[in-house]
Amino acid sequence: MKQDNQIPRMLSEPFSPDVRPPKTARIDSDLVIVGGGLAGTCAAITAARAGIQVLLVQDRPVLGGNASSEVRLWALGATSHMNNNNRWAREGGVIDEILVENMFRNKEGNSLIFDTVLLEKVVNEDNITLLLNTAAVSVSKSDGETIESITAFCSQNSTQYELYAPLFCDASGDGIVAFQAGAAFRMGAESSEEFGEKFAPSKEYGYLLGHSIYFYTKDIGEPVKFVPPSYALEDITQIPRFRSFNTAIDGCRLWWIEYGGRLDTVHETETIKWQLWKVVYGVWNHIKNSGEFPDAETLTLEFVGQIPGKRESRRFEGDYMMIQQDVIEQRQHYDAISFGGWSIDLHPADGVFSELPGCDQWHAKGVYQVPYRSQYSKNIRNLFITGRIMSASHVAFGSTRVMLTLACAAQSVGMAAAHCVQRGLLPRNIAEPENVLLLQRDLQRVGGYIPQFRLDDDANLVRQATVTASSKLCLETLPDDGPRIALERPYAQMLPLQRGRVPSMTITVDAAEAAQLEVQLRISSKRDNHTPDVIMGALNFNLPAGDDQMIKLDFDQPLDDSRYVFVCVMENPALRLHLSEGRVTGLVALQYWRDQKPYDDIGVEAFEFWTPPRRPKGHNIAMSFEPPINGFDPQNVCNGLARPVAEVNAWVADPADEAPTLDVKWGAPQSISRVTLMFDTDFDHAMETVTRGHPEDVMPFAVKRYRLRNGDGRVLAEVTDNHQTVNRFDFAEPIETDRVQVEILESQGDVPASLFALQCYE
């Protein structure tokens, strides 16, 4: 506080004929990350938690990039709005933690609140130094293949920063660091001949994906006029889809207001932005003043993006470049570190001015692996390349480019950087098989999921223990206490069955008139996929008119391995299917949605989409099973998979168990310094960050209250209001005990208690 007798300080400097340098500050760290979108943010948090000093440099006032309040695009990834066959495919690790927290605080999808969630996650990490409003402007190299430092400038405090580190990560979107460092890159679409990609785009789809600017409206309850700015697009018919505009959609639902695919999307971004502003204000002028939309009378513009959301610019070359076949064929990589599942989604180069559909999307039958070798430069020894500049062809980029896929892969960069610093390695060294195994292990330890990989972790003491429980679910019935749905389209139940014979099942239907009922038993052609593309058997029933008809399903089919099956009740509008209010970890109901039918030989497969209705819909089918469905065993908590894949991979308690308890016992006392639990936060829920609201702020399957006890019954930890997937406890002093108990006191919803994983480490 200023004292009364203090004289205010005055600064006076004489004229100088020399150029004055800006205030300059040097910052040294272990890892400099340029770019604070979701990829850079997740890489920074992961690296910091792994124990190294991170400097995160962001040229905008907020974190999040395209997901921030400046652009307001929903963050999505492999779940693809739950409109594909990728079940339980939401990304894990730090990005899952962010999504779940945003859901808890912000189920309405307010982008300003999402900003605060991201910022809080970063500033809570002591090992991160954050520079906002700070743009990287130049790169210095110690030799042709090594970055020594980055110069950055903050416009808000007029300070120039000299940033030194042994490792650098470019997550900037346009690759400002990698470009200046001289790293090899590509811009534009490869020919089909180069990689044998049959979906390589024609000249109509052309050069690049463009930028988009979104707008939001608000109803103020009284008439409001709109006078368009002079630069607004006057002739709305220049936009072939102009009749698609209406007052019911705004925000990122208008993703197809896109432009710039035939321009330089780095250096002509301002030109592209001005064209998009012209379009947006021209569109709004049409809606407000054409007379075609009387319901727009009380609407006003609430938000128009000040910067465009970029899709594509430079793509840099790593030791491996992902191509179409990696996505569609789900190719295996020894160095897989994350996954994707969005469609290959290419847009016409002319964007909103094109006569073509706004996008051309083609899905694989399941999720695909992302290799670590795509996350560092093949030329610059100490440079990671992550986010949308990762190493991928234009076609593969059509899938990898979405934010959650990029954030998920970027977590591997943060962990790899920690391994490099702690072991004196460079990014390429981590790709060596013995080193990448450690990277994969550490990513899975913190909740990451890698398709086709289990956490094979001998250090987890639970694997050496006897694991039992007070009960486990033996699923005999899903009670007939839910709504009844007309079979206007097929409805299916996914069931995790054990190796052996398919059990006998009973369903209940109502028939408004005499009708035929067909029920198919399906599986996926790949055990870990969830596309029901193989019909194992079919049963047909001629039903009389009448309600509450119980239908016994005896498929009498063998299963060679434990896996999910699909009981598909086929379409007949004269029938109603009885549903259940019962929800259980690892069970999900689906409806047939549509077929994917390639129009030509473009290297993708034809198959059906069966997708889950969102809660509060999406009820399981009321069913009974003889014998009961098993597979919910307590030993699942250490099987190395912390989500449903081919099996449930969770311990699920009997719903009648009033005190569900998991008991881990060793033959001799163990020294335990860390315990990690992983709960069910419904990895099938897409959790879009903005625009789309959600009915729940917590997932009903999650455990809300629980206790950890040791062998003497002493409480090691107690949590009273959990909503997160991963809960970790680090003890100040190691616990010496021969027993750990997990007591489940309450779940967030009316569902049986469950736990995916339990880890105990010295």
PDB file of C-alpha atoms in Angstrom, residues 34 57 59 134-139 150-153 163 176-177 180:
ATOM      1  CA  VAL A  34       4.380 -23.314 -28.571  1.00  0.00           C
ATOM      2  CA  VAL A  57       3.482 -20.274 -24.967  1.00  0.00           C
ATOM      3  CA  ASP A  59      -0.409 -16.343 -28.786  1.00  0.00           C
ATOM      4  CA  THR A 134       2.783 -14.329 -26.502  1.00  0.00           C
ATOM      5  CA  ALA A 135       3.708 -15.190 -30.071  1.00  0.00           C
ATOM      6  CA  ALA A 136       6.783 -17.093 -31.161  1.00  0.00           C
ATOM      7  CA  VAL A 137       8.535 -14.919 -33.745  1.00  0.00           C
ATOM      8  CA  SER A 138      11.900 -16.525 -34.468  1.00  0.00           C
ATOM      9  CA  VAL A 139      13.972 -19.644 -33.927  1.00  0.00           C
ATOM     10  CA  ILE A 150      12.830 -19.433 -29.475  1.00  0.00           C
ATOM     11  CA  THR A 151      12.204 -15.701 -29.376  1.00  0.00           C
ATOM     12  CA  ALA A 152       8.655 -14.708 -28.481  1.00  0.00           C
ATOM     13  CA  PHE A 153       6.933 -11.387 -27.904  1.00  0.00           C
ATOM     14  CA  LEU A 163      13.154 -19.270 -24.378  1.00  0.00           C
ATOM     15  CA  ILE A 176       5.639 -21.560 -36.840  1.00  0.00           C
ATOM     16  CA  VAL A 177       8.529 -23.202 -34.968  1.00  0.00           C
ATOM     17  CA  GLN A 180      11.429 -21.627 -39.167  1.00  0.00           C
TER      18      GLN A 180
END
